[in-house]
mmCIF file of C-alpha atoms in Angstrom:
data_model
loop_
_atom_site.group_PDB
_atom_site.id
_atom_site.type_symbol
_atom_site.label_atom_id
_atom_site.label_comp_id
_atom_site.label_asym_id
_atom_site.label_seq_id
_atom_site.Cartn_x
_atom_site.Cartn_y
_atom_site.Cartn_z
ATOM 1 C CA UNK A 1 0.000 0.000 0.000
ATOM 2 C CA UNK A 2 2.776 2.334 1.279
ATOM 3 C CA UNK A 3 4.610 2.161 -2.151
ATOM 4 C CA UNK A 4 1.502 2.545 -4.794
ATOM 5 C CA UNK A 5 0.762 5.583 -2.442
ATOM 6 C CA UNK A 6 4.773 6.503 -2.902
ATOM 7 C CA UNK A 7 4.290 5.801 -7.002
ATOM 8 C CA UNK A 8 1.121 8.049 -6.927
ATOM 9 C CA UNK A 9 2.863 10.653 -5.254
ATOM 10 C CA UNK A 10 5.928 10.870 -7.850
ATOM 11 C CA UNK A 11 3.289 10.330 -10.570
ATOM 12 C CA UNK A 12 1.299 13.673 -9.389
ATOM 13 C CA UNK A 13 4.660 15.514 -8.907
ATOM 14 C CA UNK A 14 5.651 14.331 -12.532
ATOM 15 C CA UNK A 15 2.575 15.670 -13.572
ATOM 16 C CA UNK A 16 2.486 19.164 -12.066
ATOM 17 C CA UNK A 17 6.439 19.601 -12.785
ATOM 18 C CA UNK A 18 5.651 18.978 -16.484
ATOM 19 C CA UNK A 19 2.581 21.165 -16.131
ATOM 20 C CA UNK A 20 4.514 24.041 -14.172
ATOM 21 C CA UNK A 21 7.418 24.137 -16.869
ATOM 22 C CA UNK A 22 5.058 24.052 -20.052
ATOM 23 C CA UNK A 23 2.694 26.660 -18.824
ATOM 24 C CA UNK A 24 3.324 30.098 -20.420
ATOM 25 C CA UNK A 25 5.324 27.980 -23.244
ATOM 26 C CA UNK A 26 3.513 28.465 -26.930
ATOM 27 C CA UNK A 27 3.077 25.866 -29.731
ATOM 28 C CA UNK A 28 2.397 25.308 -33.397
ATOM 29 C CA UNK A 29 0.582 21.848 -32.507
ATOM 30 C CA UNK A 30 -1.371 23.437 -29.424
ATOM 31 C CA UNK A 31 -4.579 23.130 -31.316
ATOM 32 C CA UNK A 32 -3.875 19.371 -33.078
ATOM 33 C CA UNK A 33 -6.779 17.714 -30.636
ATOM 34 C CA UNK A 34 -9.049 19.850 -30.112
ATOM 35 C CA UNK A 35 -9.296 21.602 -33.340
ATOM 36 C CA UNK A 36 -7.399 20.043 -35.941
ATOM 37 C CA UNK A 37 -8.890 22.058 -38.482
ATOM 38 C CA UNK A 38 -8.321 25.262 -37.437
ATOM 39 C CA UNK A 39 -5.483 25.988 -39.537
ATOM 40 C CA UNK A 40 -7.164 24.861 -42.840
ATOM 41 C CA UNK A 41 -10.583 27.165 -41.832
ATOM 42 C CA UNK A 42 -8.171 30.214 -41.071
ATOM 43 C CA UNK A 43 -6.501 30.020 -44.681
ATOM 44 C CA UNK A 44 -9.577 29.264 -46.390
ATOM 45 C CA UNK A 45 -11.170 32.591 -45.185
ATOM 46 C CA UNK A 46 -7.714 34.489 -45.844
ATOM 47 C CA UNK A 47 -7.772 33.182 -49.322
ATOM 48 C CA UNK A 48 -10.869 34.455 -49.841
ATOM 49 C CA UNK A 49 -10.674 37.397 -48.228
ATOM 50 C CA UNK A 50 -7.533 38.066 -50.739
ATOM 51 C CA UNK A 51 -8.718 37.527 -53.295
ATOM 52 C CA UNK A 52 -11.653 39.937 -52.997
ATOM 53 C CA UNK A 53 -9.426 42.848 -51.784
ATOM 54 C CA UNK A 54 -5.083 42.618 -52.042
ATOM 55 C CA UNK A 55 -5.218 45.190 -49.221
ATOM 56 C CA UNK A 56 -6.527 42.412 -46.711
ATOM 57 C CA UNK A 57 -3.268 40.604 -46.144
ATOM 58 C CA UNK A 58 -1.755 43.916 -45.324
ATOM 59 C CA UNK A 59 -4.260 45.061 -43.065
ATOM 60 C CA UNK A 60 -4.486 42.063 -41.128
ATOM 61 C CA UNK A 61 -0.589 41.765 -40.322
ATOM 62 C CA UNK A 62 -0.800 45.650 -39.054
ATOM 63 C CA UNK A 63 -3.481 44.607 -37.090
ATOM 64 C CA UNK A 64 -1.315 41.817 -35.705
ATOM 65 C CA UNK A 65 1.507 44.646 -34.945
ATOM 66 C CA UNK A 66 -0.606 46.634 -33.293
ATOM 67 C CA UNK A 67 -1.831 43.745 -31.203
ATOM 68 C CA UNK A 68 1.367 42.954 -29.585
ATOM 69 C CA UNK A 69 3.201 45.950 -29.533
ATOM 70 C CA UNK A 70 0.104 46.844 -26.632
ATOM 71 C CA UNK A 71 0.837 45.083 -23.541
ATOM 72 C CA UNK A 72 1.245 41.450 -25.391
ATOM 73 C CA UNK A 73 -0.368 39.927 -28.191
ATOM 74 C CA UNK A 74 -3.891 39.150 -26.555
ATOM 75 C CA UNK A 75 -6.377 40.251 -28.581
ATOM 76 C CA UNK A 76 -7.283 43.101 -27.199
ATOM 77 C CA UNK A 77 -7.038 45.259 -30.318
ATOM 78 C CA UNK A 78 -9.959 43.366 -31.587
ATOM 79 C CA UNK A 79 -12.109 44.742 -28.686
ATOM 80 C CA UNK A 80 -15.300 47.726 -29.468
ATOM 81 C CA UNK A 81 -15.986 50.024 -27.234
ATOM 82 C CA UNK A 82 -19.200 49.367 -25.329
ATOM 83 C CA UNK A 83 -20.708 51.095 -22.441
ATOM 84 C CA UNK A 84 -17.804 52.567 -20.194
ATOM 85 C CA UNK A 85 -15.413 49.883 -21.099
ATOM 86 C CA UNK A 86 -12.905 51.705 -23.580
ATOM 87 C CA UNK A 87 -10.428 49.532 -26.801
ATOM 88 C CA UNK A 88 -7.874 50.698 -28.597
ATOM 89 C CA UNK A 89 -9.618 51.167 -31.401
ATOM 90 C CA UNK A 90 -9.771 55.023 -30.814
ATOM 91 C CA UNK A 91 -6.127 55.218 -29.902
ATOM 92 C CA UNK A 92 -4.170 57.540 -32.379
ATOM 93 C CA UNK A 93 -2.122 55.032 -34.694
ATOM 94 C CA UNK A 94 -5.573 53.218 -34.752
ATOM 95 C CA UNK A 95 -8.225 55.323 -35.086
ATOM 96 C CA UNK A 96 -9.668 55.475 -39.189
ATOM 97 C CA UNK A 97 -6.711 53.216 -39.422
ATOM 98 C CA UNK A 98 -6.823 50.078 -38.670
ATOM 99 C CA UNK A 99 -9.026 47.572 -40.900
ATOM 100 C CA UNK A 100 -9.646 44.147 -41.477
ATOM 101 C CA UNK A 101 -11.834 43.447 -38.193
ATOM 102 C CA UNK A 102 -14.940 42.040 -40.087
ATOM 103 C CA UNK A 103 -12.186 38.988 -41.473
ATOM 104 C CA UNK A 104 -11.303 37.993 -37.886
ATOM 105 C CA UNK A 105 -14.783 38.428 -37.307
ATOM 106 C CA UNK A 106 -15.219 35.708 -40.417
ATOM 107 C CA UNK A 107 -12.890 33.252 -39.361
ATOM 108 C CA UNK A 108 -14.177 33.394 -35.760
ATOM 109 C CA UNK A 109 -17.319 32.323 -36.649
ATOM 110 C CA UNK A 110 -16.465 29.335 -39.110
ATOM 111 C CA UNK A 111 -14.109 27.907 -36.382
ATOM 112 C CA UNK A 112 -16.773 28.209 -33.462
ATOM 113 C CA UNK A 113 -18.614 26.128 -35.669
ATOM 114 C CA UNK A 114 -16.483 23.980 -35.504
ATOM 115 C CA UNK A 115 -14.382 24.044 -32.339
ATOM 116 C CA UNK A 116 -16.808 26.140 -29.897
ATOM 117 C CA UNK A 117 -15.155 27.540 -27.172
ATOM 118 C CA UNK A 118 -11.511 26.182 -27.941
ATOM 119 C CA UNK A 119 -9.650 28.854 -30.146
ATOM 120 C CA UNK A 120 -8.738 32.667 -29.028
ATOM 121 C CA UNK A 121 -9.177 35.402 -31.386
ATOM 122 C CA UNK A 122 -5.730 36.041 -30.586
ATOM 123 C CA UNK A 123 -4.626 32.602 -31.766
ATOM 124 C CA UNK A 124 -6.582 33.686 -34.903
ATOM 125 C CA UNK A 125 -4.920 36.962 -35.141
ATOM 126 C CA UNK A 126 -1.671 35.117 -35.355
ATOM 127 C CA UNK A 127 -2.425 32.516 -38.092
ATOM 128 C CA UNK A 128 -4.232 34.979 -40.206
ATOM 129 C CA UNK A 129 -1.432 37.687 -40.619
ATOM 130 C CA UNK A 130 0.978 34.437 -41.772
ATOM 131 C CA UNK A 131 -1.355 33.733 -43.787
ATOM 132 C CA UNK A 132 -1.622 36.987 -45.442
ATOM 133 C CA UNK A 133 1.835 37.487 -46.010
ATOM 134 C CA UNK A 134 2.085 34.302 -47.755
ATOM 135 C CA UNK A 135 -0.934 34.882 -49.814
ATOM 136 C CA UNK A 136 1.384 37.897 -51.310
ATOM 137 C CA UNK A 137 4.073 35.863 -52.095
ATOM 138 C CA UNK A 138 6.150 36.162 -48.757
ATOM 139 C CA UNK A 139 7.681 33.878 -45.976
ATOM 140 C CA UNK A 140 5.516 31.052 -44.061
ATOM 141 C CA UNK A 141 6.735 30.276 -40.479
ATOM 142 C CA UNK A 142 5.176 27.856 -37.451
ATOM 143 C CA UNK A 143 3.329 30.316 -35.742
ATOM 144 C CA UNK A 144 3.626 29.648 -31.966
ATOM 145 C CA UNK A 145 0.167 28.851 -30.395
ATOM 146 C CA UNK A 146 -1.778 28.523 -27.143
ATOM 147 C CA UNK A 147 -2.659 32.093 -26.670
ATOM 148 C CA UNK A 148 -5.761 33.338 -24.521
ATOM 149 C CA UNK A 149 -7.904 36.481 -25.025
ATOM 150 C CA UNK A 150 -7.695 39.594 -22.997
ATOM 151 C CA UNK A 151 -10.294 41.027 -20.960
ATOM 152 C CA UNK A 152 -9.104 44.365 -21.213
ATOM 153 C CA UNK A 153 -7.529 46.892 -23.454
ATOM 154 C CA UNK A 154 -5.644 50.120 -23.027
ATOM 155 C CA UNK A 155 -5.960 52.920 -24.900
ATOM 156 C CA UNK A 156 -3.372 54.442 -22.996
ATOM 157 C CA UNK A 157 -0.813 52.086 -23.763
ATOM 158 C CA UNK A 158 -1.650 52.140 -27.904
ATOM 159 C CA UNK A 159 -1.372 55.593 -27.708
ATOM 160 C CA UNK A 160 1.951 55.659 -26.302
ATOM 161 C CA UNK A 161 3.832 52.159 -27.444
ATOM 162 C CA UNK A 162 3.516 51.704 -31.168
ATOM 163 C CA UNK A 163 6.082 53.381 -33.017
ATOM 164 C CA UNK A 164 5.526 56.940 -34.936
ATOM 165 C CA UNK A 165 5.851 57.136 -38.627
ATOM 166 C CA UNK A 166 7.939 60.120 -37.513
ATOM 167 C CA UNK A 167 9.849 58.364 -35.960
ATOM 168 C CA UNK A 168 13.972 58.286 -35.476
ATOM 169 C CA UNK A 169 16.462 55.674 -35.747
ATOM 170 C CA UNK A 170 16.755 55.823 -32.662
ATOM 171 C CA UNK A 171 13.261 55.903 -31.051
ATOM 172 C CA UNK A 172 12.206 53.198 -33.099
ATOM 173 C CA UNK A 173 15.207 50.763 -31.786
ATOM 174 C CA UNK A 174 14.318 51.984 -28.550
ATOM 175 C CA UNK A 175 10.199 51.269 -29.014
ATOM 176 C CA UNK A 176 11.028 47.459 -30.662
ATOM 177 C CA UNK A 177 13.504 46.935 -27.912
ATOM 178 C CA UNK A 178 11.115 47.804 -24.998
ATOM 179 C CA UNK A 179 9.593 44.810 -26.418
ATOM 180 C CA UNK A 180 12.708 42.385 -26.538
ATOM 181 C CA UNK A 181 12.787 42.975 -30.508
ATOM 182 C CA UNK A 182 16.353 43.640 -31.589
ATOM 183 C CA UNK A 183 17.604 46.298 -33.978
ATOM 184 C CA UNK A 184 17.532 43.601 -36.897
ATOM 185 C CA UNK A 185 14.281 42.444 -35.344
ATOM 186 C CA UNK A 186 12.930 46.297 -36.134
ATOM 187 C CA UNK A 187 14.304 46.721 -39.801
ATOM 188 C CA UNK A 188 12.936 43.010 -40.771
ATOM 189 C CA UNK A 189 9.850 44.086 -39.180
ATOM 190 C CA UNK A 190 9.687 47.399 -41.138
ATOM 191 C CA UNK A 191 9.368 45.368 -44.239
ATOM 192 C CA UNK A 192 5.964 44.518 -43.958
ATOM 193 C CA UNK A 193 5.545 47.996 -45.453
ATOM 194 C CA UNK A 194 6.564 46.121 -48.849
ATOM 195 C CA UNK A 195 3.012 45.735 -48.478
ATOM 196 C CA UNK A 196 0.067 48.212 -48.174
ATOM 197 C CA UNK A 197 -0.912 51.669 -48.174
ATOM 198 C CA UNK A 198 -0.662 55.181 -46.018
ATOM 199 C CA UNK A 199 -2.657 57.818 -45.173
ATOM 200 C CA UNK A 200 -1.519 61.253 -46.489
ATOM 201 C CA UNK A 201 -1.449 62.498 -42.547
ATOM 202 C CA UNK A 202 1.339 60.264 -41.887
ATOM 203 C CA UNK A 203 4.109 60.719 -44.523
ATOM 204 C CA UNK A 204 2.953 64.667 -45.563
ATOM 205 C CA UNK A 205 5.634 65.406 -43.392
ATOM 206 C CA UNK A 206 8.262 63.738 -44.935
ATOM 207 C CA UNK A 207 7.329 64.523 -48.790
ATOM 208 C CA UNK A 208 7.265 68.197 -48.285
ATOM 209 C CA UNK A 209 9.714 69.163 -45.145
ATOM 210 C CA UNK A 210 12.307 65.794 -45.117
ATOM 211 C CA UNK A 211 15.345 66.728 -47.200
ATOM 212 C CA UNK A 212 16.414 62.833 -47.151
ATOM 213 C CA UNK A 213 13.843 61.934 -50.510
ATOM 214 C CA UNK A 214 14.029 61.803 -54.086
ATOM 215 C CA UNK A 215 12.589 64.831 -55.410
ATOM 216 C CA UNK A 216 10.998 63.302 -58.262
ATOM 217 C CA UNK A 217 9.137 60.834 -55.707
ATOM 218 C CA UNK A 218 8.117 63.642 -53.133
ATOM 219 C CA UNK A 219 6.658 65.496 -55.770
ATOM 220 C CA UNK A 220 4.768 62.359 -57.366
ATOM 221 C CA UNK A 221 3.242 61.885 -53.809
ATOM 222 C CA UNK A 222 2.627 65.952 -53.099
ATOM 223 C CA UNK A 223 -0.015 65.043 -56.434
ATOM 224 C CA UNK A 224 -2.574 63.133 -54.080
ATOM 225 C CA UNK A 225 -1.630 64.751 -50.780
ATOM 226 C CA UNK A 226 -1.634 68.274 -50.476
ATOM 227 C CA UNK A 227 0.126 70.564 -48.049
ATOM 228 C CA UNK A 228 -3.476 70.772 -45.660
ATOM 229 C CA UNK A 229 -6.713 68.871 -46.120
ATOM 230 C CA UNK A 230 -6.671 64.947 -47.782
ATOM 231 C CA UNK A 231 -5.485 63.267 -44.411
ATOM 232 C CA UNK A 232 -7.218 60.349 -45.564
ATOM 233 C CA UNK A 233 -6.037 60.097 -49.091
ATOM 234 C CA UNK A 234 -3.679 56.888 -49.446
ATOM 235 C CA UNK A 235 -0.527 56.227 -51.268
ATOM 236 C CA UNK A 236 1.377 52.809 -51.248
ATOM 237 C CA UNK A 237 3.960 52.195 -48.726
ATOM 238 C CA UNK A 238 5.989 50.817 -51.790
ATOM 239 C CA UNK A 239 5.222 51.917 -55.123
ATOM 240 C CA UNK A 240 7.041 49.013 -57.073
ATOM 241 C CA UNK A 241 5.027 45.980 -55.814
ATOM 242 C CA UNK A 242 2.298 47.761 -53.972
ATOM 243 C CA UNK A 243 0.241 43.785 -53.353
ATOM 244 C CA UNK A 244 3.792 42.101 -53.164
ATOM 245 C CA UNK A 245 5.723 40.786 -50.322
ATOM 246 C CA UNK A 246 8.988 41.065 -51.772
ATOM 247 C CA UNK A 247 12.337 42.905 -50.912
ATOM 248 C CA UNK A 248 11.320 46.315 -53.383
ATOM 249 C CA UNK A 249 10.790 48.437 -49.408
ATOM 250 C CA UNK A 250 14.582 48.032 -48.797
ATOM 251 C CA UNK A 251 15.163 48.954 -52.892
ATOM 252 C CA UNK A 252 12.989 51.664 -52.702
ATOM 253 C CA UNK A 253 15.054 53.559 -49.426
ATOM 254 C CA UNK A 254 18.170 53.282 -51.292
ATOM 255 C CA UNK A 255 16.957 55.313 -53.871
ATOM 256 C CA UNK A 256 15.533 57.785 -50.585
ATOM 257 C CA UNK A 257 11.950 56.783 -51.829
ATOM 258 C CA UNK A 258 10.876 55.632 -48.834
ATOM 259 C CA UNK A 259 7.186 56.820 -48.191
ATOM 260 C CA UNK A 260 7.136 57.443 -44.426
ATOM 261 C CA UNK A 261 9.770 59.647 -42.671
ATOM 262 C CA UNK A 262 10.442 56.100 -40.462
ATOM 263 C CA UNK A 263 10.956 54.022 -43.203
ATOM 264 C CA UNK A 264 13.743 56.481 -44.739
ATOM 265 C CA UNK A 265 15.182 56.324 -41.099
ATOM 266 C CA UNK A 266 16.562 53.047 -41.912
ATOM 267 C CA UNK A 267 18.835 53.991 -44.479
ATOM 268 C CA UNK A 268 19.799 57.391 -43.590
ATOM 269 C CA UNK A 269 23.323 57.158 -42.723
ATOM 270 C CA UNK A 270 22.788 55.387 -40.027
ATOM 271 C CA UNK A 271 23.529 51.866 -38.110
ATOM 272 C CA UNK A 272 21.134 49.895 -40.011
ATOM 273 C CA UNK A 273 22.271 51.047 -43.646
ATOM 274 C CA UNK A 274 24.439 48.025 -44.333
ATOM 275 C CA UNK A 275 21.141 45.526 -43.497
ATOM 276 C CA UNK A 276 19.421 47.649 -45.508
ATOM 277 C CA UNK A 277 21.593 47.160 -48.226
ATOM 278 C CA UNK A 278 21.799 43.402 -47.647
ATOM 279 C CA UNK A 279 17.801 42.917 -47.473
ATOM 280 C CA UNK A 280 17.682 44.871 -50.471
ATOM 281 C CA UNK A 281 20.531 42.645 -52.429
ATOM 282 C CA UNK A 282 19.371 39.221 -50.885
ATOM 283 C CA UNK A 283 15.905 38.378 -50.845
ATOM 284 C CA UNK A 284 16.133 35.574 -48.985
ATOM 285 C CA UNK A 285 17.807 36.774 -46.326
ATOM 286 C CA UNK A 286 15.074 39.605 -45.657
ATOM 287 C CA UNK A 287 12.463 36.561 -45.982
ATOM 288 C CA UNK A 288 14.006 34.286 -43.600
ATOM 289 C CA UNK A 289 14.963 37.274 -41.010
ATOM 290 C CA UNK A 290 11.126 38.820 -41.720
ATOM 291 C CA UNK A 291 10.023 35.138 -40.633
ATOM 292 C CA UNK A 292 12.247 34.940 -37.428
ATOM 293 C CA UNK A 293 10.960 38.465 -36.227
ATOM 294 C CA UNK A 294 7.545 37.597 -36.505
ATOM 295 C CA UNK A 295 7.591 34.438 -34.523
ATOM 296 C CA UNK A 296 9.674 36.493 -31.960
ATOM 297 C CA UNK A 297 7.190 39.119 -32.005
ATOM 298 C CA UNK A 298 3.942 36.882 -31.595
ATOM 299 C CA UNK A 299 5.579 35.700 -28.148
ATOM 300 C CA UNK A 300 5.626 39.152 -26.958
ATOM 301 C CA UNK A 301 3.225 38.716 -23.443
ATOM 302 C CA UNK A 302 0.866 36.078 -24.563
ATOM 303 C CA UNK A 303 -1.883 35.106 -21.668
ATOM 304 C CA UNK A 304 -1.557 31.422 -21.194
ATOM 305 C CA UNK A 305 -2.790 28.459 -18.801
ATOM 306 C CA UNK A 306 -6.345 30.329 -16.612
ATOM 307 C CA UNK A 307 -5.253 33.749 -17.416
ATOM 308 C CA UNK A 308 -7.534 35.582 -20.004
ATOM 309 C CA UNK A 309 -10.445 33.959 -21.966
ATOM 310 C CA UNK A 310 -11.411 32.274 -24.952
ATOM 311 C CA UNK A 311 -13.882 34.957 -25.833
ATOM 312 C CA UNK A 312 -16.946 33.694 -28.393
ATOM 313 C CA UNK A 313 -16.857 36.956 -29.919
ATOM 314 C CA UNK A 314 -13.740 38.881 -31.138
ATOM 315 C CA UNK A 315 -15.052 42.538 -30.061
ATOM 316 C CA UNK A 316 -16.456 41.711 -26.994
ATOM 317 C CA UNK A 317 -15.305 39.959 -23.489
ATOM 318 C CA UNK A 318 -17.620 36.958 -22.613
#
């Protein structure tokens, strides 16, 4: 008796050991019980969702970004405004910004068809902006899973974390490295602006005061974004490929054509000019670092184990 009690004991302390060090700890396979087809329903609505508008893929990473550059990437980006609780959605770098909600909104519903109550919207978050990046022709990576939802938001905090697009060189290291992202980590991450578009507001700045841009290219942009009024009018982050994941961002700031006054940042005589150089050059070394960064970045505070929720709807806490 005394030694099936012992082998019980050292079973249960087995068990709670190998609990205690996997908790917190994400996984691509997290999901391969209890809803194995959740990555198959997640691309199929991407595809889609691609296909009817090239913007999507773009819009869907940013919203990604600007999930887990706010206090982890929980979901909470995803999260309306309703009664006295208060998202991010108004936040600055957010507000008549940020699109692509009614897609998560999409895919949430097909998989609580078919796994109710199992997947986070911030597990969906993640698999859709992989997906959209490899839609347009970029890298594919194991995206980490096993996140839970948030049941809170801060518009404080998405005011005041996510980078500027006037931005330094220096205050964007500093913003990626508050959250354990790397200087290489930043300019990999800054080509995702290979893909999608900018609001007239953001780079008028740079077109008609920065003296780091090609003249012919400010003037080009000055043509749909005048000196006041237009805030809203867009303009391609990069001109070459505007719907392609491909290498033409780090191309296009070596010719000072970079749209945003943070995007020329990186190639400005600065410390990341020689990456720049190499991303633009090599292809598959932006791909592979892009793909690295990412991962990296979608472990940035996850809520894992009881923490959080595994909310039914995407803009709303259970």
């Amino acid at each position: 008796m005394a030694s099936a009690s012992g082998l019980l004991l050292k079973i249960s302390f087995f068990l709670m050991l190998l609990f205690s060090n996997g908790k917190g700890q994400l996984s691509p396979s997290f999901y391969s019980q209890t809803c194995p087809t959740l990555a198959a329903t997640v691309k199929l609505v991407m595809t889609t969702s691609v296909l009817l508008d090239r913007r999507t893929g773009a819009s869907i990473l940013r919203l990604f970004f600007h999930d887990c550059f706010v206090n982890g990437c929980d979901g909470s980006v995803l999260l309306d405004d309703a009664g006295s609780f208060v998202g991010e959605k108004g936040a600055g770098p957010n507000a008549n910004s940020l699109r692509g909600f009614n897609v998560i909104d999409t895919i949430k519903t097909a998989v609580e068809l078919l796994c109710p109550k199992t997947v986070s919207c911030a597990d969906i978050l993640a698999l859709a902006a992989r997906d959209g990046v490899v839609l347009l022709g970029g890298p594919s990576w194991s995206v980490p899973l096993g996140r839970r939802d948030s049941t809170t938001a801060s518009l404080s905090a998405a005011n005041s974390n996510l980078p500027s697009p006037v931005s330094s060189l220096s205050q964007l290291i500093s913003a990626f490295a508050a959250k354990g992202l790397n200087a290489r980590d930043m300019t990999a991450l800054s080509g995702a602006h290979t893909i999608g578009q900018a609001r007239c507001v953001n780079f008028r700045s740079h077109i008609y005061s920065d003296a780091n841009i090609d003249a012919a290219f400010a003037s080009q942009r000055q043509g749909t974004c005048p000196s006041s009024g237009g805030d809203n009018n867009l303009a391609p982050l990069d001109a070459q490929t505007a719907n392609a994941f491909d290498n033409a961002y780090f191309k296009n700031l070596l010719s000072s054509k970079g749209l945003l006054h943070s995007d020329q940042e990186l190639f400005n005589n600065g410390t990341q000019d020689s990456l720049v150089r190499q991303y633009a050059t090599n292809p598959s070394a932006f791909a592979a670092d892009f793909a690295a960064a990412m991962v990296k970045m979608s472990n940035i505070g996850p809520l894992t184990g009881s923490s959080g929720e595994i909310r039914t709807n995407c803009r709303r806490v259970n």
